Short mmCIF file of C-alpha atoms in Angstrom, two decimals:
data_model
loop_
_atom_site.label_atom_id
_atom_site.label_comp_id
_atom_site.label_asym_id
_atom_site.label_seq_id
_atom_site.Cartn_x
_atom_site.Cartn_y
_atom_site.Cartn_z
CA MET A 1 75.51 -8.08 26.59
CA SER A 2 72.43 -7.80 27.78
CA PRO A 3 69.51 -7.12 24.93
CA ALA A 4 70.20 -3.84 25.48
CA GLU A 5 73.60 -3.26 24.23
CA THR A 6 73.25 -6.00 21.22
CA PRO A 7 72.46 -3.38 18.45
CA PRO A 8 70.84 -4.58 15.90
CA ALA A 9 71.48 -7.36 12.87
CA ARG A 10 71.51 -4.62 10.25
CA ASP A 11 74.30 -2.81 12.29
CA ARG A 12 76.29 -6.18 12.21
CA ILE A 13 76.24 -6.45 8.14
CA PRO A 14 79.50 -5.51 6.67
CA PRO A 15 79.29 -3.61 3.72
CA ARG A 16 80.44 -4.87 0.17
CA LEU A 17 82.53 -2.82 -2.33
CA THR A 18 83.36 -0.05 0.46
CA PRO A 19 85.88 -2.81 1.55
CA VAL A 20 86.27 -4.76 -2.10
CA ILE A 21 88.43 -1.78 -3.55
CA TYR A 22 90.23 -1.13 -0.99
CA PHE A 23 91.84 -4.76 -0.46
CA LEU A 24 92.72 -4.84 -4.58
CA MET A 25 93.76 -1.43 -3.89
CA ALA A 26 95.75 -3.12 -1.58
CA HIS A 27 96.78 -6.40 -3.22
CA ALA A 28 97.88 -4.38 -6.30
CA ALA A 29 100.07 -2.63 -4.22
CA LEU A 30 101.74 -5.32 -2.52
CA LEU A 31 102.26 -7.64 -6.62
CA ALA A 32 103.32 -4.49 -8.22
CA ALA A 33 105.95 -3.26 -4.53
CA PHE A 34 107.21 -6.91 -5.22
CA ALA A 35 107.56 -6.92 -8.62
CA LEU A 36 108.89 -3.33 -9.14
CA ALA A 37 111.54 -4.93 -6.73
CA VAL A 38 112.08 -8.15 -9.65
CA ALA A 39 113.08 -5.57 -12.58
CA HIS A 40 114.92 -2.98 -10.64
CA PRO A 41 117.02 -5.33 -7.61
CA ALA A 42 120.03 -2.58 -6.98
CA GLU A 43 118.03 -0.06 -6.20
CA VAL A 44 116.50 -2.99 -2.62
CA SER A 45 119.94 -3.59 -1.96
CA GLY A 46 122.12 0.06 -1.81
CA TYR A 47 121.66 2.72 0.49
CA PHE A 48 117.86 3.15 0.92
CA TYR A 49 117.38 6.95 1.46
CA GLN A 50 116.82 7.24 -2.10
CA PRO A 51 113.62 7.53 -4.82
CA ARG A 52 112.89 4.47 -5.67
CA MET A 53 113.44 2.71 -2.41
CA ILE A 54 110.95 5.21 -1.16
CA ALA A 55 108.55 4.00 -3.55
CA LEU A 56 108.40 0.78 -2.82
CA VAL A 57 108.47 1.04 1.03
CA HIS A 58 105.53 3.25 0.45
CA LEU A 59 103.38 1.01 -1.13
CA ILE A 60 104.39 -1.29 1.44
CA THR A 61 103.35 0.67 4.24
CA LEU A 62 100.17 2.39 2.27
CA GLY A 63 99.59 0.84 -0.21
CA TRP A 64 99.43 -2.58 0.65
CA ILE A 65 99.07 -2.98 5.40
CA THR A 66 97.42 0.80 5.57
CA ALA A 67 94.72 -0.34 2.83
CA SER A 68 94.90 -3.96 4.37
CA ILE A 69 93.68 -1.77 7.62
CA LEU A 70 90.95 0.25 5.96
CA GLY A 71 89.26 -2.21 4.27
CA SER A 72 89.81 -4.15 7.21
CA LEU A 73 87.91 -1.79 9.50
CA TYR A 74 85.05 -1.85 7.31
CA VAL A 75 84.40 -5.82 8.11
CA ILE A 76 85.48 -5.72 12.02
CA GLY A 77 84.26 -2.74 13.03
CA PRO A 78 80.31 -4.59 12.70
CA MET A 79 81.79 -7.98 13.07
CA ALA A 80 84.31 -7.91 15.49
CA LEU A 81 83.95 -4.45 17.29
CA ARG A 82 79.69 -4.38 17.20
CA SER A 83 80.28 -1.32 15.67
CA PRO A 84 78.11 -0.21 12.46
CA MET A 85 79.84 1.03 9.62
CA PRO A 86 77.54 1.36 6.57
CA GLU A 87 78.42 2.70 2.99
CA GLY A 88 77.29 5.03 2.01
CA ARG A 89 79.06 7.24 -1.02
CA ALA A 90 80.89 9.10 0.64
CA ASP A 91 82.80 5.76 1.07
CA LEU A 92 83.07 5.15 -2.11
CA ILE A 93 84.39 7.88 -3.36
CA VAL A 94 87.28 8.44 0.04
CA ALA A 95 88.79 5.14 -0.88
CA LEU A 96 89.39 6.67 -4.82
CA LEU A 97 90.52 9.30 -2.95
CA TYR A 98 92.77 7.22 -1.15
CA ALA A 99 93.88 4.99 -4.68
CA ILE A 100 94.52 8.36 -6.41
CA GLY A 101 96.91 9.77 -3.85
CA LEU A 102 98.73 6.73 -3.37
CA CYS A 103 99.50 5.85 -7.17
CA GLY A 104 100.98 10.32 -6.44
CA MET A 105 102.57 9.60 -4.43
CA VAL A 106 104.14 6.43 -5.73
CA SER A 107 104.69 7.57 -9.50
CA HIS A 108 106.31 11.12 -8.22
CA PHE A 109 108.76 9.18 -5.40
CA TRP A 110 109.62 6.84 -7.80
CA LEU A 111 110.46 9.86 -9.99
CA ASN A 112 112.52 11.76 -7.55
CA ALA A 113 109.83 13.96 -7.78
CA TYR A 114 109.57 15.16 -3.82
CA GLY A 115 107.05 18.02 -4.11
CA GLY A 116 103.84 15.96 -6.41
CA ALA A 117 104.40 13.05 -3.53
CA GLY A 118 103.46 15.78 -0.52
CA TRP A 119 100.45 17.13 -2.91
CA ALA A 120 98.87 13.73 -3.80
CA ALA A 121 100.30 12.31 0.48
CA LEU A 122 97.48 14.85 1.64
CA LEU A 123 95.03 13.03 -0.16
CA VAL A 124 95.99 9.71 1.08
CA VAL A 125 97.37 11.14 4.78
CA GLY A 126 93.56 12.77 4.19
CA ALA A 127 91.62 9.41 3.30
CA ALA A 128 92.87 7.24 5.68
CA LEU A 129 91.85 9.50 8.79
CA HIS A 130 87.96 9.83 7.32
CA VAL A 131 87.76 6.61 7.55
CA GLY A 132 89.97 6.21 10.91
CA PHE A 133 88.14 8.74 12.57
CA ARG A 134 84.99 6.95 11.95
CA ALA A 135 85.34 4.28 12.86
CA LEU A 136 86.98 5.18 16.39
CA ARG A 137 83.33 7.69 16.17
CA SER A 138 82.01 3.37 16.15
CA VAL A 139 83.31 1.91 18.46
CA ARG A 140 83.12 4.90 21.44
CA GLN A 141 79.20 3.42 22.31
CA ALA A 142 80.92 -0.70 21.49
CA PRO A 143 80.75 -3.32 24.47
CA VAL A 144 84.25 -3.65 23.95
CA GLN A 145 87.90 -3.85 25.70
CA PRO A 146 88.88 0.05 27.08
CA ALA A 147 92.08 -0.74 25.57
CA VAL A 148 91.44 -1.32 22.14
CA LYS A 149 89.73 1.48 22.35
CA LEU A 150 93.08 3.21 23.08
CA HIS A 151 95.14 1.68 20.56
CA LEU A 152 92.83 3.07 18.15
CA LEU A 153 92.76 6.27 19.32
CA LEU A 154 96.35 6.84 19.77
CA ALA A 155 97.21 4.61 16.09
CA LEU A 156 95.15 7.64 14.57
CA VAL A 157 96.84 9.81 16.94
CA ASN A 158 99.99 8.96 15.59
CA LEU A 159 98.82 7.87 11.93
CA ALA A 160 98.07 12.33 11.31
CA LEU A 161 101.56 13.09 13.64
CA ALA A 162 103.37 10.53 10.36
CA GLY A 163 101.17 12.13 8.04
CA SER A 164 101.68 15.67 8.89
CA LEU A 165 105.77 14.75 9.33
CA GLY A 166 105.36 12.35 6.58
CA ILE A 167 104.56 15.57 3.97
CA LEU A 168 106.48 18.85 5.50
CA LEU A 169 109.59 16.43 4.67
CA ALA A 170 108.34 16.28 1.65
CA PHE A 171 107.56 19.65 0.64
CA ASP A 172 111.31 20.44 2.14
CA LYS A 173 112.95 18.43 0.35
CA ALA A 174 112.04 19.25 -3.04
CA HIS A 175 112.66 23.12 -1.29
CA PRO A 176 114.46 23.40 2.23
CA PHE A 177 112.78 25.11 4.69
CA LEU A 178 112.84 22.69 8.38
CA PRO A 179 116.18 23.04 9.74
CA ALA A 180 116.65 19.76 12.19
CA ILE A 181 118.82 16.84 10.53
CA GLU A 182 116.78 15.50 7.86
CA LEU A 183 117.66 12.04 7.93
CA GLY A 184 116.75 11.74 11.41
CA ASN A 185 113.50 14.16 10.43
CA VAL A 186 112.44 10.40 7.73
CA MET A 187 113.62 7.80 10.71
CA ALA A 188 111.21 10.02 13.12
CA HIS A 189 108.44 9.33 10.09
CA ALA A 190 109.07 6.40 9.72
CA HIS A 191 108.57 4.72 13.06
CA LEU A 192 105.62 6.81 13.72
CA ALA A 193 104.18 4.91 11.19
CA ALA A 194 105.27 1.81 11.59
CA ILE A 195 105.29 1.19 15.17
CA GLY A 196 102.97 4.30 16.41
CA TRP A 197 100.07 4.04 13.33
CA VAL A 198 100.16 0.61 12.38
CA GLY A 199 101.65 -1.22 15.10
CA MET A 200 99.13 0.81 17.95
CA MET A 201 96.50 -0.68 14.57
CA VAL A 202 97.26 -4.22 15.60
CA MET A 203 97.96 -4.90 19.30
CA GLY A 204 94.61 -3.13 19.06
CA THR A 205 92.07 -4.90 16.83
CA GLY A 206 94.12 -7.90 17.51
CA LEU A 207 92.94 -8.44 20.95
CA ARG A 208 89.70 -8.83 18.78
CA MET A 209 90.94 -10.77 15.59
CA LEU A 210 93.24 -12.85 17.30
CA PRO A 211 91.30 -14.33 19.61
CA MET A 212 89.15 -15.66 16.72
CA VAL A 213 91.99 -16.51 14.18
CA LEU A 214 93.59 -19.33 16.74
CA PRO A 215 90.94 -19.99 18.05
CA ALA A 216 91.31 -18.28 21.74
CA ALA A 217 89.05 -17.64 24.95
CA MET A 218 88.61 -13.64 24.86
CA PRO A 219 91.74 -12.01 26.66
CA ALA A 220 90.44 -9.82 29.57
CA GLY A 221 92.92 -6.73 28.06
CA LYS A 222 93.86 -4.63 31.31
CA LEU A 223 97.13 -5.66 30.27
CA SER A 224 96.82 -3.70 27.29
CA ILE A 225 96.69 0.18 28.12
CA PRO A 226 99.32 0.40 30.44
CA GLY A 227 100.53 -2.02 27.49
CA ALA A 228 99.63 1.14 24.91
CA LEU A 229 100.34 4.25 27.58
CA LEU A 230 104.09 2.92 27.44
CA THR A 231 104.34 2.07 23.66
CA GLU A 232 103.09 6.01 22.96
CA ALA A 233 105.04 6.90 25.41
CA GLY A 234 108.51 5.17 23.34
CA ILE A 235 107.54 5.44 20.23
CA LEU A 236 107.13 9.54 20.96
CA GLY A 237 110.14 10.22 22.64
CA VAL A 238 111.84 7.92 19.51
CA SER A 239 110.47 10.40 17.56
CA GLY A 240 111.93 13.78 19.46
CA ILE A 241 115.03 12.24 19.64
CA LEU A 242 115.50 10.71 16.28
CA MET A 243 114.51 14.31 15.36
CA LEU A 244 116.62 16.14 16.74
CA GLY A 245 119.90 13.87 16.92
CA SER A 246 119.98 13.28 20.61
CA ALA A 247 121.76 10.46 21.77
CA ALA A 248 119.45 9.24 24.20
CA LEU A 249 117.30 7.02 22.37
CA GLY A 250 117.91 3.88 24.35
CA GLY A 251 115.48 4.39 27.10
CA PHE A 252 112.18 5.26 25.16
CA ALA A 253 113.26 2.50 22.29
CA LEU A 254 113.08 -0.32 25.71
CA LEU A 255 109.00 1.30 26.45
CA VAL A 256 108.39 0.20 23.35
CA ALA A 257 109.57 -3.25 24.05
CA ALA A 258 107.58 -3.06 26.75
CA GLY A 259 104.52 -2.27 25.06
CA PHE A 260 104.99 -4.91 23.17
CA ALA A 261 106.34 -7.57 25.22
CA VAL A 262 102.88 -7.10 26.50
CA PHE A 263 101.30 -7.90 22.70
CA LEU A 264 103.77 -10.54 23.59
CA GLY A 265 101.98 -11.44 26.39
CA GLN A 266 98.70 -11.75 25.44
CA ALA A 267 99.20 -13.83 22.26
CA ILE A 268 100.76 -15.80 25.02
CA TRP A 269 98.23 -16.05 27.35
CA MET A 270 95.26 -16.42 23.88
CA ARG A 271 97.70 -19.74 23.33
CA ARG A 272 97.55 -21.06 26.47
CA HIS A 273 93.67 -21.00 26.36
CA LEU A 274 92.71 -22.53 23.09
CA ARG A 275 89.33 -23.07 21.83
CA PRO A 276 88.29 -25.62 19.41
CA ALA A 277 88.69 -25.46 15.72
CA PRO A 278 85.17 -24.25 13.42
CA ALA A 279 84.31 -27.43 12.69
CA GLY A 280 86.34 -29.02 9.05
CA LEU A 281 88.83 -26.72 9.10
CA PRO A 282 91.59 -27.60 7.14
CA ARG A 283 94.26 -29.04 9.80
CA PRO A 284 97.61 -27.59 9.80
CA ASP A 285 95.51 -24.18 9.91
CA LEU A 286 97.35 -22.10 7.29
CA GLY A 287 96.19 -18.57 8.73
CA VAL A 288 97.98 -20.10 12.79
CA TRP A 289 101.05 -20.32 11.38
CA HIS A 290 101.64 -17.40 9.43
CA VAL A 291 99.89 -15.75 13.05
CA LEU A 292 102.41 -17.25 14.63
CA GLN A 293 106.05 -17.26 12.40
CA ALA A 294 104.43 -13.23 12.13
CA LEU A 295 105.55 -13.71 16.79
CA VAL A 296 108.32 -15.36 16.17
CA TYR A 297 110.00 -12.16 13.84
CA LEU A 298 108.43 -9.04 16.20
CA LEU A 299 111.36 -10.58 18.42
CA LEU A 300 113.65 -11.17 15.89
CA ALA A 301 112.26 -7.15 14.79
CA VAL A 302 112.01 -5.68 18.81
CA ALA A 303 115.58 -7.49 19.55
CA LEU A 304 117.24 -5.89 16.33
CA GLY A 305 115.16 -2.25 17.15
CA ILE A 306 117.14 -2.72 21.15
CA PHE A 307 120.38 -3.12 19.17
CA LEU A 308 120.26 -0.39 17.08
CA ALA A 309 118.63 1.79 19.57
CA PHE A 310 122.54 1.30 21.60
CA THR A 311 124.60 0.44 19.61
CA PRO A 312 126.63 3.88 17.82
CA GLU A 313 126.80 3.99 14.54
CA SER A 314 129.12 1.50 12.03
CA ASP A 315 128.97 -0.61 9.28
CA LEU A 316 127.25 -3.63 11.39
CA THR A 317 124.67 -1.14 12.33
CA TYR A 318 124.04 -0.61 9.12
CA ARG A 319 123.36 -4.39 7.79
CA LEU A 320 121.17 -5.00 10.08
CA ALA A 321 118.97 -2.11 9.76
CA PRO A 322 117.14 -3.67 6.26
CA VAL A 323 116.78 -6.88 8.42
CA TYR A 324 115.11 -4.95 10.65
CA GLY A 325 113.26 -2.46 8.69
CA VAL A 326 111.84 -6.27 6.64
CA ALA A 327 111.49 -8.72 9.97
CA GLY A 328 109.34 -6.04 11.86
CA LEU A 329 107.10 -4.80 7.93
CA LEU A 330 107.07 -8.10 6.26
CA GLY A 331 108.03 -10.06 8.68
CA PHE A 332 105.65 -9.01 11.71
CA TYR A 333 103.09 -7.00 10.57
CA GLY A 334 103.03 -8.23 7.22
CA GLN A 335 102.34 -12.10 7.87
CA LEU A 336 99.81 -10.76 11.04
CA VAL A 337 98.06 -9.07 8.06
CA LEU A 338 97.82 -12.99 6.23
CA GLY A 339 96.76 -14.32 8.95
CA ILE A 340 93.95 -12.20 10.12
CA GLU A 341 92.62 -12.28 6.66
CA SER A 342 92.85 -15.75 6.19
CA ARG A 343 90.08 -15.10 8.16
CA ILE A 344 87.34 -12.74 8.16
CA LEU A 345 87.56 -12.18 3.93
CA PRO A 346 85.74 -15.90 3.54
CA MET A 347 84.35 -14.86 6.93
CA PHE A 348 82.61 -11.88 5.21
CA ALA A 349 81.72 -13.58 1.65
CA ALA A 350 80.98 -16.03 3.79
CA TYR A 351 77.91 -13.44 5.03
CA TYR A 352 76.80 -12.77 1.42
CA ALA A 353 77.38 -15.83 -0.01
CA ASN A 354 74.67 -17.38 2.68
CA ARG A 355 72.69 -14.29 2.68
CA ARG A 356 69.39 -15.97 1.53
CA ALA A 357 68.99 -18.46 3.89
CA CYS A 358 66.40 -20.65 3.38
CA GLY A 359 67.00 -23.81 4.86
CA ALA A 360 67.40 -25.39 1.43
CA GLY A 361 70.34 -26.18 -0.95
CA PRO A 362 74.61 -26.74 -0.06
CA VAL A 363 75.76 -23.98 2.21
CA ILE A 364 79.50 -22.46 1.32
CA GLN A 365 81.45 -23.03 4.61
CA PRO A 366 83.89 -20.17 4.58
CA HIS A 367 86.58 -22.93 4.78
CA GLU A 368 85.74 -24.52 1.33
CA MET A 369 86.05 -21.15 -0.60
CA PRO A 370 90.45 -20.45 -0.70
CA ARG A 371 92.34 -23.34 -2.81
CA ARG A 372 94.69 -25.41 0.25
CA GLY A 373 97.19 -25.37 -1.61
CA LEU A 374 97.28 -21.87 -3.10
CA GLN A 375 98.04 -21.38 0.89
CA THR A 376 100.35 -23.72 1.34
CA ALA A 377 102.38 -22.24 -1.84
CA VAL A 378 101.66 -18.29 0.12
CA PHE A 379 103.05 -19.63 3.44
CA ALA A 380 105.80 -21.59 1.46
CA LEU A 381 107.36 -19.34 -0.13
CA TRP A 382 106.75 -16.39 2.06
CA SER A 383 109.18 -18.44 4.66
CA ALA A 384 111.34 -19.16 2.34
CA GLY A 385 111.83 -14.84 0.10
CA LEU A 386 111.60 -13.33 3.24
CA PRO A 387 114.71 -14.59 5.05
CA VAL A 388 116.34 -14.17 1.65
CA LEU A 389 116.03 -10.58 1.08
CA ALA A 390 116.68 -9.56 4.27
CA ALA A 391 119.84 -10.96 3.60
CA GLY A 392 119.95 -9.24 -0.46
CA MET A 393 119.68 -5.95 1.60
CA SER A 394 122.20 -6.57 4.39
CA LEU A 395 124.66 -7.98 2.70
CA ALA A 396 124.04 -5.12 -0.54
CA ARG A 397 123.75 -8.71 -3.23
CA PRO A 398 121.30 -8.30 -6.14
CA GLY A 399 121.02 -11.70 -6.73
CA LEU A 400 120.14 -11.92 -3.19
CA CYS A 401 117.30 -9.19 -3.44
CA ARG A 402 116.18 -10.03 -7.16
CA THR A 403 115.84 -13.90 -5.17
CA GLY A 404 114.02 -13.09 -2.63
CA ALA A 405 111.47 -10.34 -3.98
CA SER A 406 110.89 -13.18 -6.48
CA LEU A 407 109.31 -15.64 -4.15
CA LEU A 408 107.69 -13.04 -2.39
CA LEU A 409 106.41 -12.52 -5.49
CA LEU A 410 105.06 -15.58 -6.79
CA ALA A 411 102.94 -15.72 -3.17
CA ALA A 412 101.61 -12.40 -3.83
CA LEU A 413 100.00 -14.06 -6.93
CA ALA A 414 98.92 -16.83 -5.27
CA LEU A 415 97.67 -14.12 -2.73
CA ALA A 416 95.84 -12.61 -4.57
CA ILE A 417 93.97 -15.55 -6.83
CA ASN A 418 93.11 -17.70 -3.70
CA GLN A 419 91.75 -14.43 -2.09
CA ALA A 420 90.30 -13.51 -5.83
CA ARG A 421 88.09 -16.49 -5.19
CA VAL A 422 87.01 -16.21 -1.69
CA LEU A 423 85.74 -12.59 -2.89
CA ALA A 424 83.88 -13.46 -5.95
CA HIS A 425 81.46 -15.49 -3.01
CA LEU A 426 80.06 -11.97 -2.09
CA PHE A 427 78.27 -11.48 -5.30
CA ARG A 428 76.75 -14.71 -5.27
CA GLY A 429 74.26 -15.42 -2.88
CA LYS A 430 72.56 -19.16 -3.21
CA ALA A 431 72.76 -20.96 -0.26
CA SER A 432 70.79 -21.84 3.07
CA ARG A 433 71.74 -20.49 6.36
CA PRO A 434 72.44 -17.10 7.75
CA LEU A 435 76.34 -16.60 8.94
CA SER A 436 75.72 -17.04 12.67
CA GLU A 437 75.47 -20.55 11.91
CA THR A 438 78.18 -20.88 8.74
CA ALA A 439 81.29 -18.63 9.76
CA GLY A 440 81.83 -20.21 13.02
CA GLY A 441 84.50 -18.33 16.18
CA LEU A 442 83.39 -15.40 15.26
CA SER A 443 82.57 -14.32 18.90
#
């Protein structure tokens, strides 16, 4: 990168308060989702299209995964994407509106009041689009792979589509007016959100973030542009077919699978081009283990998605559908969030903990912030809880669902404690060396 392309040092500084609000919101939503699943296992093990299950799903998708993405954009923008995200009063207001909207959506879904959920969703979608398009404007001029910018653009387009359709569905549920098949519309909304929004964000930012987590060489990402276009064509086709009730679903599902195959290929390339890990990083690196396990769940989710797309509805497809959802949301996306946050949050905190560089005193290294025992507990409990929860949902066994959700709740508690320890360093500033000497692995 030439000096002219290098942003000013102050533009490489992530804001402190706004991302913390989103991260706290995300962890609160995750804890609430698993706690409600433990308290009401019958809601999880029964038919998925009912109000309380919809509330729990939105706690995961909008509360945990999307809030984590929004918070991460404020951190990885300046630190990894070379795009400044300065914090202003509007950012704090938008974060507050997102929290209010999320609480309104979940509570109204839980109470079977879809009209109220629709109005609350306007706040959630508007806030998410505000943060996303602000990040897109910033990254447009950044010296990063064009594929990153394309994925971000397509992700935001899909978020707008998914959000608009979801709002219409909520109002339609309260006062029917949509002519198409209701369940098909719901599935189209779910896939636009899960694959079109979250999947595109994961694949795009993964080109920058996975090399940081593994750590590995930075891929050129040339194949990622056709991969993004394949995924976009596939998800728009899948959504359209689901809404129309057509049987021609399998071909578009294969396009989506091809897009994810490109992402997997890039991940395999990174795995084959590893770089030395930061000095002192504990082994094994549990963040990397989360990422690798996430890729295994991605293979499972893609395989199940293709099978379900080509298979007529039957008792088998109804049993496999919950496994498909758990593998995609909690197995793939969820563990990528765990793996990437295990690296970026300590690096984020290390900047502020070491911001008063004076050349004397102990240095707080990022890997010293989390507690190793809690990291191990999160990995073990999450790894054990996922298959148990998936089995309980597939077999409609409330007891199994409660056991799986209990394990995941314990994992979420351990995660929350560890992340609180890490984020507490944001409000301390007593060490001796700048971020460039302590973060390690940021490229």
